[in-house]
Amino acid sequence: MPTQRITKKRNTHRNIVLALITGLMLSGCVGGQLGKHNSNEYRNGMVVSASPLASKVGLGILKKGGNAVDAAVAVQFALAVVYPNAGNLGGGGFMVYRAASGETNSLDFREKAAALSSRDMYLDSAGNAITDKSLYGHLAAGVPGSVAGMVEAHQKYGKLKWADLIEPSIELARNGFKVSARQARELNGLKETFTEFNPDGTAFLKAGDWTEGDVLQQQELANTLEQIRDHGRAGFYEGAVADSLIAEMQRGQGIISKEDLKNYKAVWRKPTIGNYKEYKIITMPPPSSGGIALLQLLKSVETYPLKRWGLNADSTVQLVVEAERRVYADRAAYLGDPDFFKVPEQQLLDNAYIKNRMSNFSWNKATPSAQVKEGNLNGREHEETTHFSIVDRDGNAVSITTTLNGSYGAAVVVKGAGFLLNNEMDDFSVKPGTPNMYGLVGGEANAIAPGKRMLSSMTPTIIEKDGKLFMVVGTPGGSTIITSVFQTILNVIEFDKSMQQAVSAKKFHHQWLPDEVYTEENTLDSLTMLKLKAKGYNIIPRGSIGRVDAILKTKWGYYQGGADPRGDDSIAAW
Ligand code: DON
């Protein structure tokens, strides 16, 4: 492939990711009136997701008497149909769960590297990274985890019949749905890429351009969903759907085998839990870096008077940036799949360690990232994803972030089965020090190995206050996920914002390398910018940061939603 085309394609890809997460439309509530308190508060249950159609599916399940997990399973499958840029069957994700009883759990259904993968599989003969191989086409895909994850979640906590949770998605795939203006733009932008990787065509390609309101039907995907409805896990990892996936691998020199599919298992893991003031943060453990990084960030700023300084004040921005710089440096060195690499979780969350990490920044001057390495543990022991938050009438809560990695993943639709392959392999550290799609670097901890899960930044989180449910939160956004969840939480807890205000508020981001502070437009006023620039902060404006979908439980027991205006995100509640 000529380099120029690769560059163009990568840029197009980036632009699509950026376009996808940019926008100002705030979708309205689609919920009924029952249990409504005031404009945005409900009593009986709430679903906040990236798509009004998916939120509606989830609400339907809640109204049928399903619990939050039932609704989550239905929303995951619905997003695979109506939000194919990130919703998926061929990807993976993480779920954090908190039952009304206080029981907490987390489910890892992250993709895994195939048995035939190897550490240097994306390096050329001179040892240089050929990252497009980890981003496009068959070789970019990890073994999918989403279907196994949904089966696990349903078996453990579900109440309604499995088939009832998938039926709405089959209908949406079979009969089609109207694409939004945003979706039409994205699909048109990817025409060249889809044509290149799907020579026999896909439902995403049509004669002429897509326009808002065109109906997208996905018959092959509907057939696959029927297999999953009728045979559960075996309907995807074995039989006709698995055969189609293996045939697709053979067509495109991919390496996922029948054995890989059969062996894939979703794993229940102990959530990472920590405190911030009087709040208990229940979040995702490794192979996500998100939970540990979120707790490190919260602990790094806990003792400072953020409330007094105020949202986006220069001191607030400086402190948050310096905390993020250090935490992302730790991420690059210490975080990886815990089944392959011993993640020093306790040490990274040690109060003295964090205090020490924060002790060497100066209020007078930015700490150059070149001078910041991962912390010394003293022998003590990283665009397109989607997040949804769900609560039911009983108070059970589910926080799920799920992804194909890039928008429309590897751009390969499995012939005969109608679902997209992920390009999650790019989340591995392809070569130490070489940045991935999100500019994140890594090393040994996140090197490729057969059966290993690639490090993630996804941070599905649930927060308790006084032993009761307080918040359900998460977002897409690659490396900015951790930042966005962190700042949304601070917006509520420290800056007294409503859930919607906290979600809508502009965000800023620093990830250690590159040594730059990214800000959404109009985040910082001109005086604050001048002050920070004078101290050596390199401030770069960029498109959207995050697309948070969250729910807050008010002290009066009502659910308050926050649907991100940066997308078509939507609250459905009753
Ligand atoms: O797991 C991760 O961290 C990435 N694959 C997430 C990708 C993502 O959020 C893209 N969204 N805009």
Coordinates of C-alpha atoms and ligand atoms in Angstrom, one line a residue:
M1 CA 0.0 0.0 0.0
P2 CA 1.5 3.4 -1.0
T3 CA 2.5 5.4 2.1
Q4 CA 0.6 8.5 0.9
R5 CA -2.7 6.5 0.9
I6 CA -2.0 5.2 4.3
T7 CA -1.4 8.6 5.7
K8 CA -4.5 9.9 4.0
K9 CA -6.5 7.0 5.4
R10 CA -5.2 7.4 8.9
N11 CA -6.0 11.1 8.8
T12 CA -9.5 10.3 7.4
H13 CA -9.9 7.9 10.2
R14 CA -8.8 10.4 12.8
N15 CA -11.1 13.0 11.3
I16 CA -14.0 10.6 11.4
V17 CA -13.3 9.9 15.0
L18 CA -13.1 13.6 15.7
A19 CA -16.2 14.4 13.7
L20 CA -18.0 11.6 15.4
I21 CA -17.4 13.0 18.8
T22 CA -18.0 16.6 17.9
G23 CA -21.5 18.1 17.8
L24 CA -24.0 20.2 19.7
M25 CA -27.3 18.3 19.4
L26 CA -28.8 17.4 22.7
S27 CA -31.3 14.7 22.2
G28 CA -34.5 15.0 24.2
C29 CA -36.0 12.6 26.7
V30 CA -37.9 9.7 25.2
G31 CA -39.3 8.5 28.5
G32 CA -42.8 8.4 29.7
Q33 CA -44.2 10.6 32.5
L34 CA -44.5 7.9 35.2
G35 CA -42.3 8.5 38.2
K36 CA -41.1 11.8 36.8
H37 CA -40.1 14.4 39.4
N38 CA -39.0 17.5 37.5
S39 CA -37.7 18.1 34.0
N40 CA -34.9 15.6 34.1
E41 CA -35.5 13.4 37.2
Y42 CA -37.2 10.0 37.3
R43 CA -37.9 7.4 39.9
N44 CA -38.3 4.0 38.1
G45 CA -35.3 3.6 36.0
M46 CA -33.1 5.3 33.4
V47 CA -30.9 4.4 30.4
V48 CA -28.4 6.9 29.0
S49 CA -26.6 5.8 25.8
A50 CA -25.1 7.1 22.6
S51 CA -28.3 6.3 20.6
P52 CA -32.0 7.3 21.2
L53 CA -33.0 4.0 19.6
A54 CA -30.8 1.9 22.0
S55 CA -31.9 3.9 25.0
K56 CA -35.5 3.2 24.0
V57 CA -34.8 -0.5 23.8
G58 CA -33.3 -0.5 27.3
L59 CA -36.3 1.4 28.7
G60 CA -38.6 -1.1 27.1
I61 CA -36.8 -3.9 28.9
L62 CA -37.0 -2.1 32.2
K63 CA -40.7 -1.5 31.7
K64 CA -41.2 -5.2 31.1
G65 CA -39.8 -5.9 34.5
G66 CA -36.2 -6.5 33.5
N67 CA -33.5 -5.4 35.8
A68 CA -30.5 -3.1 34.9
V69 CA -28.4 -6.1 33.7
D70 CA -31.3 -7.3 31.4
A71 CA -31.5 -3.8 30.0
A72 CA -27.8 -3.6 29.6
V73 CA -27.6 -6.8 27.6
A74 CA -30.4 -5.5 25.3
V75 CA -28.7 -2.1 24.9
Q76 CA -25.3 -3.7 24.1
F77 CA -27.0 -5.7 21.2
A78 CA -29.1 -2.8 20.1
L79 CA -26.0 -0.6 19.8
A80 CA -24.3 -3.2 17.6
V81 CA -27.2 -2.5 15.2
V82 CA -28.0 1.2 15.5
Y83 CA -24.5 2.5 16.5
P84 CA -22.2 0.2 14.5
N85 CA -19.2 2.6 14.7
A86 CA -18.7 1.4 18.3
G87 CA -21.6 -0.8 19.4
N88 CA -20.5 -4.3 18.5
L89 CA -20.7 -8.0 18.4
G90 CA -17.1 -8.2 17.2
G91 CA -15.5 -6.1 19.9
G92 CA -15.2 -6.1 23.7
G93 CA -15.7 -4.1 26.8
F94 CA -16.1 -3.8 30.5
M95 CA -19.0 -3.8 32.9
V96 CA -19.1 -2.5 36.5
Y97 CA -22.1 -3.6 38.5
R98 CA -23.6 -2.6 41.8
A99 CA -26.6 -4.3 43.1
A100 CA -29.2 -2.5 45.2
S101 CA -27.9 -4.7 48.0
G102 CA -24.5 -3.1 47.8
E103 CA -22.8 -6.2 46.1
T104 CA -20.3 -5.0 43.6
N105 CA -18.7 -6.9 40.7
S106 CA -16.9 -6.3 37.4
L107 CA -16.9 -8.2 34.1
D108 CA -14.0 -8.2 31.7
F109 CA -15.1 -9.0 28.2
R110 CA -12.1 -7.4 26.6
E111 CA -10.7 -8.9 23.3
K112 CA -7.6 -11.1 23.5
A113 CA -4.7 -11.5 21.2
A114 CA -5.0 -14.7 19.0
A115 CA -2.8 -17.7 19.8
L116 CA -0.9 -17.0 16.6
S117 CA 0.0 -13.4 17.6
S118 CA 3.5 -12.5 18.5
R119 CA 5.3 -9.6 20.2
D120 CA 6.8 -8.2 17.0
M121 CA 3.9 -8.9 14.6
Y122 CA 3.5 -5.3 13.6
L123 CA 7.2 -4.5 13.0
D124 CA 8.9 -4.5 9.6
S125 CA 12.3 -6.3 8.9
A126 CA 14.1 -3.1 10.1
G127 CA 12.2 -3.2 13.4
N128 CA 10.0 -0.2 12.6
A129 CA 6.4 -0.2 13.6
I130 CA 3.9 -0.6 10.8
T131 CA 1.0 0.6 12.8
D132 CA -1.6 0.6 10.0
K133 CA -1.5 -3.2 10.3
S134 CA -2.7 -2.9 13.8
L135 CA -5.4 -0.4 12.7
Y136 CA -6.9 -1.7 9.5
G137 CA -7.9 -5.1 8.1
H138 CA -8.0 -8.6 9.5
L139 CA -4.7 -8.6 11.4
A140 CA -5.9 -5.7 13.5
A141 CA -8.6 -7.7 15.3
G142 CA -8.4 -9.3 18.7
V143 CA -10.6 -12.3 19.6
P144 CA -14.1 -10.8 20.2
G145 CA -15.5 -10.7 23.8
S146 CA -18.8 -9.0 23.7
V147 CA -21.1 -11.9 23.1
A148 CA -19.4 -14.0 25.8
G149 CA -19.6 -11.1 28.2
M150 CA -23.4 -10.6 27.6
V151 CA -24.0 -14.3 28.1
E152 CA -22.1 -14.2 31.4
A153 CA -23.8 -11.1 32.7
H154 CA -27.2 -12.5 31.9
Q155 CA -26.5 -15.9 33.4
K156 CA -25.3 -14.4 36.7
Y157 CA -27.7 -11.5 37.2
G158 CA -30.4 -11.5 34.4
K159 CA -34.1 -11.9 35.2
L160 CA -35.9 -11.9 31.8
K161 CA -35.5 -14.6 29.1
W162 CA -32.3 -14.3 26.9
A163 CA -34.3 -14.3 23.7
D164 CA -36.5 -11.4 24.8
L165 CA -33.3 -9.2 25.2
I166 CA -32.2 -9.8 21.7
E167 CA -35.5 -9.7 19.8
P168 CA -35.6 -5.8 19.6
S169 CA -32.1 -5.8 18.0
I170 CA -33.1 -8.4 15.4
E171 CA -36.1 -6.3 14.5
L172 CA -33.9 -3.1 14.1
A173 CA -31.4 -5.0 12.0
R174 CA -34.0 -6.7 9.8
N175 CA -36.4 -3.8 9.3
G176 CA -33.7 -1.2 9.4
F177 CA -33.6 2.2 11.2
K178 CA -33.2 5.8 10.0
V179 CA -29.6 7.1 10.1
S180 CA -29.0 10.4 11.8
A181 CA -27.2 13.3 10.0
R182 CA -24.1 12.5 11.9
Q183 CA -24.2 8.8 10.9
A184 CA -24.8 9.7 7.3
R185 CA -21.7 11.9 7.3
E186 CA -19.5 9.2 8.9
L187 CA -20.7 6.5 6.5
N188 CA -20.0 8.7 3.5
G189 CA -16.6 9.6 4.9
L190 CA -15.7 5.9 5.2
K191 CA -16.9 4.8 1.7
E192 CA -13.4 4.4 0.3
T193 CA -12.2 2.4 3.3
F194 CA -15.3 0.1 3.4
T195 CA -14.9 -0.5 -0.4
E196 CA -11.2 -1.4 0.0
F197 CA -11.8 -3.9 2.9
N198 CA -15.1 -5.3 1.7
P199 CA -14.8 -6.0 -2.0
D200 CA -18.1 -7.8 -2.1
G201 CA -19.9 -4.9 -0.5
T202 CA -21.5 -4.4 2.9
A203 CA -24.7 -2.9 4.2
F204 CA -22.7 0.3 5.0
L205 CA -22.1 0.9 1.3
K206 CA -24.8 2.2 -1.0
A207 CA -25.1 3.7 -4.5
G208 CA -24.7 7.5 -4.0
D209 CA -24.4 9.2 -0.6
W210 CA -26.1 8.5 2.6
T211 CA -28.5 11.3 3.8
E212 CA -30.2 11.8 7.1
G213 CA -33.3 9.6 7.3
D214 CA -32.1 6.9 4.9
V215 CA -32.9 3.4 6.2
L216 CA -30.0 1.1 7.1
Q217 CA -31.0 -2.5 7.0
Q218 CA -28.5 -5.3 8.0
Q219 CA -29.9 -8.7 7.0
E220 CA -26.8 -10.7 7.7
L221 CA -26.4 -9.1 11.1
A222 CA -30.1 -10.0 11.8
N223 CA -29.3 -13.6 11.0
T224 CA -26.3 -13.6 13.3
L225 CA -28.4 -12.1 16.1
E226 CA -30.9 -14.9 15.6
Q227 CA -28.2 -17.5 16.0
I228 CA -27.1 -15.8 19.3
R229 CA -30.8 -15.6 20.4
D230 CA -31.3 -19.3 19.7
H231 CA -27.9 -20.8 20.7
G232 CA -26.4 -18.2 23.2
R233 CA -22.6 -18.3 23.2
A234 CA -22.4 -21.2 20.8
G235 CA -24.4 -19.1 18.3
F236 CA -21.4 -16.8 17.9
Y237 CA -18.3 -18.7 18.9
E238 CA -19.3 -22.0 17.1
G239 CA -21.4 -23.0 14.1
A240 CA -22.3 -20.9 11.1
V241 CA -21.2 -17.5 12.5
A242 CA -17.8 -18.8 13.7
D243 CA -17.4 -20.4 10.3
S244 CA -18.0 -17.1 8.6
L245 CA -15.5 -15.4 10.8
I246 CA -12.8 -18.0 10.1
A247 CA -13.5 -17.8 6.3
E248 CA -13.1 -14.0 6.6
M249 CA -9.8 -14.4 8.4
Q250 CA -8.6 -16.7 5.6
R251 CA -9.7 -14.1 2.9
G252 CA -7.7 -11.3 4.6
Q253 CA -4.7 -13.2 6.1
G254 CA -6.0 -12.8 9.6
I255 CA -4.9 -15.1 12.4
I256 CA -8.0 -15.7 14.6
S257 CA -8.6 -19.5 14.7
K258 CA -11.6 -21.7 15.6
E259 CA -9.7 -22.6 18.8
D260 CA -9.3 -18.9 19.7
L261 CA -13.1 -18.5 19.4
K262 CA -13.9 -21.6 21.4
N263 CA -11.4 -20.7 24.2
Y264 CA -12.5 -17.1 24.7
K265 CA -13.9 -16.5 28.2
A266 CA -15.2 -13.4 29.8
V267 CA -13.8 -13.0 33.3
W268 CA -15.5 -11.7 36.5
R269 CA -12.9 -9.6 38.4
K270 CA -12.9 -7.9 41.7
P271 CA -13.6 -4.2 41.0
T272 CA -10.9 -1.6 41.9
I273 CA -12.4 0.3 44.9
G274 CA -11.1 3.4 46.6
N275 CA -12.3 6.5 48.4
Y276 CA -12.5 10.1 47.5
K277 CA -13.6 12.1 50.5
E278 CA -16.9 10.6 51.6
Y279 CA -17.4 8.8 48.3
K280 CA -16.6 5.2 47.4
I281 CA -15.4 4.8 43.9
I282 CA -16.2 1.4 42.3
T283 CA -14.3 1.1 39.1
M284 CA -12.7 -1.2 36.5
P285 CA -9.5 -3.1 37.4
P286 CA -6.8 -4.1 34.8
P287 CA -6.7 -5.0 31.9
S288 CA -8.2 -1.5 32.0
S289 CA -5.8 1.2 33.2
G290 CA -8.9 3.4 33.8
G291 CA -9.8 2.4 37.3
I292 CA -6.4 2.6 38.8
A293 CA -5.6 5.9 37.0
L294 CA -9.0 7.4 38.0
L295 CA -8.3 6.6 41.7
Q296 CA -4.7 7.9 41.4
L297 CA -6.0 11.2 40.0
L298 CA -8.7 11.6 42.6
K299 CA -6.2 10.9 45.4
S300 CA -3.7 13.3 43.8
V301 CA -6.1 16.3 44.1
E302 CA -8.1 15.3 47.2
T303 CA -6.3 17.5 49.7
Y304 CA -6.5 20.7 47.6
P305 CA -9.3 23.3 47.8
L306 CA -10.7 22.8 44.4
K307 CA -14.2 24.0 45.4
R308 CA -12.7 27.3 46.5
W309 CA -10.6 27.7 43.3
G310 CA -13.5 26.9 41.0
L311 CA -14.0 25.0 37.8
N312 CA -11.4 25.8 35.1
A313 CA -9.6 28.3 37.4
D314 CA -5.8 28.5 36.6
S315 CA -4.9 26.7 39.9
T316 CA -7.5 23.9 39.2
V317 CA -6.2 23.4 35.7
Q318 CA -2.6 23.4 36.8
L319 CA -3.2 20.9 39.5
V320 CA -5.3 18.6 37.4
V321 CA -2.7 18.7 34.5
E322 CA 0.2 17.9 36.8
A323 CA -1.7 15.0 38.3
E324 CA -2.6 13.7 34.9
R325 CA 1.0 14.0 33.6
R326 CA 2.2 11.8 36.5
V327 CA -0.6 9.3 36.4
Y328 CA -0.3 8.7 32.6
A329 CA 3.5 8.2 33.0
D330 CA 2.7 5.4 35.5
R331 CA 0.1 4.0 33.1
A332 CA 2.7 3.6 30.4
A333 CA 5.0 1.6 32.7
Y334 CA 3.0 -0.4 35.1
L335 CA -0.4 -1.3 33.6
G336 CA -1.2 -4.3 31.5
D337 CA -3.2 -7.5 31.5
P338 CA -3.0 -8.9 35.1
D339 CA -3.0 -12.4 33.8
F340 CA 0.4 -11.8 32.1
F341 CA 1.9 -8.9 34.1
K342 CA 1.9 -8.3 37.8
V343 CA 0.3 -4.9 38.1
P344 CA 1.4 -3.2 41.3
E345 CA -2.1 -2.0 42.1
Q346 CA -1.7 -1.5 45.8
Q347 CA 1.5 0.4 45.5
L348 CA 0.1 2.6 42.8
L349 CA -2.8 3.5 45.0
D350 CA -0.7 4.0 48.2
N351 CA -1.4 7.4 49.7
A352 CA 2.2 8.0 50.5
Y353 CA 3.3 7.1 47.0
I354 CA 0.8 9.5 45.5
K355 CA 1.7 12.3 47.8
N356 CA 5.3 11.8 46.9
R357 CA 4.5 11.8 43.2
M358 CA 2.8 15.1 43.6
S359 CA 5.5 16.7 45.8
N360 CA 7.8 17.8 43.0
F361 CA 5.6 20.1 41.0
S362 CA 6.0 23.8 41.2
W363 CA 3.2 26.3 41.1
N364 CA 5.6 28.6 39.3
K365 CA 6.4 26.5 36.3
A366 CA 5.0 23.5 34.3
T367 CA 7.0 20.3 35.0
P368 CA 8.4 19.2 31.6
S369 CA 7.1 15.7 30.8
A370 CA 10.7 14.8 29.8
Q371 CA 11.6 15.1 33.5
V372 CA 8.7 12.9 34.6
K373 CA 9.1 9.2 34.5
E374 CA 6.9 6.6 36.0
G375 CA 7.1 6.7 39.8
N376 CA 9.6 4.7 41.8
L377 CA 7.7 2.1 43.6
N378 CA 10.7 1.6 46.0
G379 CA 10.5 -2.2 45.9
R380 CA 6.9 -2.0 47.0
E381 CA 5.4 -3.8 44.9
H382 CA -4.6 4.6 26.5
E383 CA -11.5 6.9 18.1
E384 CA -14.6 5.1 18.9
T385 CA -16.1 3.5 21.8
T386 CA -19.4 3.9 23.5
H387 CA -20.6 4.0 27.1
F388 CA -24.0 3.5 28.6
S389 CA -25.3 3.8 32.2
I390 CA -28.4 2.1 33.4
V391 CA -30.4 2.0 36.7
D392 CA -33.5 0.1 37.5
R393 CA -36.4 0.6 39.9
D394 CA -34.8 -1.5 42.6
G395 CA -31.6 0.5 42.5
N396 CA -29.4 -1.9 40.7
A397 CA -26.8 -0.1 38.5
V398 CA -24.8 -1.1 35.4
S399 CA -21.9 0.9 33.9
I400 CA -20.7 -0.5 30.6
T401 CA -18.1 0.8 28.1
T402 CA -17.8 -1.2 24.9
T403 CA -15.7 -0.8 21.8
L404 CA -14.3 -1.8 18.4
N405 CA -11.5 0.7 19.2
G406 CA -11.5 2.9 16.1
S407 CA -14.7 4.1 14.5
Y408 CA -16.1 1.0 12.7
G409 CA -13.1 -0.9 14.0
A410 CA -10.9 -2.6 11.4
A411 CA -13.5 -1.6 8.7
V412 CA -13.9 -5.3 7.8
V413 CA -17.5 -6.6 7.9
V414 CA -17.5 -10.4 8.3
K415 CA -19.0 -11.7 5.1
G416 CA -22.2 -13.7 5.7
A417 CA -22.3 -12.6 9.3
G418 CA -22.7 -8.8 9.0
F419 CA -20.6 -7.7 12.0
L420 CA -17.5 -5.6 12.1
L421 CA -14.1 -6.7 13.2
N422 CA -12.4 -4.7 15.9
N423 CA -9.0 -3.1 15.6
E424 CA -8.2 -3.5 19.3
M425 CA -4.7 -4.9 18.6
D426 CA -3.5 -1.3 18.3
D427 CA -4.1 -0.8 22.0
F428 CA -1.1 -3.0 22.7
S429 CA 2.3 -1.4 22.8
V430 CA 3.3 -2.4 19.3
K431 CA 6.9 -1.3 20.0
P432 CA 8.1 0.3 23.2
G433 CA 7.9 4.1 23.0
T434 CA 5.9 4.1 19.7
P435 CA 2.6 5.9 20.2
N436 CA -0.6 4.2 19.3
M437 CA -3.7 5.8 17.7
Y438 CA -4.3 7.8 20.8
G439 CA -0.7 8.9 21.2
L440 CA -0.2 6.6 24.2
V441 CA 3.1 4.9 24.7
G442 CA 3.9 1.7 26.7
G443 CA 6.4 -1.0 27.2
E444 CA 6.8 -4.5 28.5
A445 CA 3.6 -4.5 30.6
N446 CA 1.5 -4.1 27.5
A447 CA 3.6 -6.0 24.9
I448 CA 1.8 -8.4 22.7
A449 CA 1.5 -12.1 23.7
P450 CA -0.8 -14.9 22.6
G451 CA -4.0 -14.9 24.7
K452 CA -3.2 -11.6 26.4
R453 CA -5.6 -8.7 26.7
M454 CA -4.5 -5.3 25.4
L455 CA -4.4 -2.5 27.9
S456 CA -7.5 -0.3 27.9
S457 CA -8.4 3.2 29.2
M458 CA -12.1 2.4 29.5
T459 CA -13.4 3.5 32.9
P460 CA -16.9 2.4 33.6
T461 CA -17.5 3.6 37.2
I462 CA -20.1 3.6 39.9
I463 CA -20.0 5.8 43.0
E464 CA -21.6 5.4 46.4
K465 CA -22.2 8.0 49.0
D466 CA -23.2 7.0 52.6
G467 CA -23.5 3.4 51.4
K468 CA -26.0 4.3 48.8
L469 CA -25.9 4.6 45.0
F470 CA -24.7 8.1 44.0
M471 CA -23.5 8.0 40.4
V472 CA -23.1 5.8 37.3
V473 CA -20.5 7.2 34.8
G474 CA -18.3 6.4 31.9
T475 CA -17.3 7.6 28.4
P476 CA -15.5 6.8 25.1
G477 CA -12.6 8.9 23.9
G478 CA -9.4 6.7 23.9
S479 CA -6.8 8.2 26.1
T480 CA -9.1 11.0 27.2
I481 CA -11.5 8.6 28.8
I482 CA -9.8 8.7 32.2
T483 CA -9.6 12.5 32.2
S484 CA -13.3 12.9 31.2
V485 CA -14.6 10.6 33.9
F486 CA -12.3 12.3 36.4
Q487 CA -13.4 15.8 35.5
T488 CA -17.1 14.8 35.3
I489 CA -16.9 13.5 38.9
L490 CA -15.1 16.6 40.1
N491 CA -17.8 18.7 38.3
V492 CA -20.5 17.2 40.5
I493 CA -18.6 16.6 43.8
E494 CA -16.5 19.8 43.9
F495 CA -18.2 22.2 41.6
D496 CA -21.8 21.5 42.4
K497 CA -23.0 20.8 38.9
S498 CA -26.1 18.9 37.9
M499 CA -25.4 15.6 36.1
Q500 CA -26.2 17.2 32.8
Q501 CA -24.1 20.3 33.5
A502 CA -21.2 18.1 34.6
V503 CA -21.4 16.1 31.4
S504 CA -21.8 19.1 29.1
A505 CA -19.0 21.1 30.7
K506 CA -15.9 21.6 28.6
K507 CA -12.9 19.4 29.4
F508 CA -9.1 19.6 29.1
H509 CA -6.6 16.8 29.0
H510 CA -3.0 16.0 29.5
Q511 CA -1.5 12.5 29.0
W512 CA 2.2 12.9 29.9
L513 CA 3.3 12.4 26.3
P514 CA 3.0 14.4 24.2
D515 CA 3.7 17.3 26.6
E516 CA 0.6 19.2 25.6
V517 CA -2.6 20.4 27.3
Y518 CA -5.5 19.8 25.0
T519 CA -8.6 21.9 25.6
E520 CA -12.0 21.9 24.0
E521 CA -12.9 25.3 22.5
N522 CA -13.8 28.0 25.0
T523 CA -12.8 25.9 28.0
L524 CA -10.4 28.4 29.5
D525 CA -10.8 32.2 29.5
S526 CA -8.1 34.3 28.0
L527 CA -6.6 35.4 31.3
T528 CA -6.3 31.8 32.5
M529 CA -4.7 30.8 29.2
L530 CA -2.1 33.6 29.5
K531 CA -1.2 32.7 33.1
L532 CA -0.8 29.0 32.2
K533 CA 1.2 29.8 29.0
A534 CA 3.5 32.0 31.0
K535 CA 4.3 29.0 33.3
G536 CA 5.2 26.9 30.3
Y537 CA 2.0 25.0 29.6
N538 CA 1.7 24.2 25.9
I539 CA -2.1 24.7 25.3
I540 CA -3.5 23.2 22.2
P541 CA -7.2 23.5 21.2
R542 CA -8.9 20.4 19.9
G543 CA -12.3 18.9 19.1
S544 CA -14.5 17.1 21.6
I545 CA -13.1 15.5 24.7
G546 CA -15.2 12.5 25.8
R547 CA -18.9 11.7 25.4
V548 CA -20.0 11.0 28.9
D549 CA -23.3 9.3 29.6
A550 CA -24.1 9.3 33.3
I551 CA -26.8 9.0 35.9
L552 CA -26.9 10.7 39.4
K553 CA -29.1 9.6 42.2
T554 CA -30.3 12.7 44.0
K555 CA -30.7 12.7 47.8
W556 CA -34.5 12.6 47.3
G557 CA -34.1 9.3 45.5
Y558 CA -34.6 10.4 41.9
Y559 CA -32.5 9.6 38.9
Q560 CA -31.0 12.6 37.1
G561 CA -29.4 11.9 33.7
G562 CA -26.6 13.5 31.8
A563 CA -26.5 12.7 28.0
D564 CA -23.5 14.1 26.2
P565 CA -24.4 16.9 23.8
R566 CA -21.3 16.1 21.8
G567 CA -23.2 13.2 20.2
D568 CA -26.7 12.0 19.5
D569 CA -26.8 10.7 23.1
S570 CA -30.1 10.2 24.8
I571 CA -31.8 9.7 28.1
A572 CA -34.8 7.3 28.2
A573 CA -36.4 7.1 31.6
W574 CA -39.7 6.5 33.5
Ligands
DON1 O1 -9.8 0.4 25.2 C1 -9.4 1.6 25.0 O2 -8.9 2.3 25.8 C2 -9.6 2.1 23.6 N1 -9.8 1.0 22.6 C3 -10.9 2.9 23.6 C4 -11.1 3.5 22.2 C5 -12.0 4.7 22.3 O3 -12.5 5.1 23.3 C6 -12.4 5.4 21.0 N2 -13.4 6.4 21.2 N3 -13.5 7.5 20.9

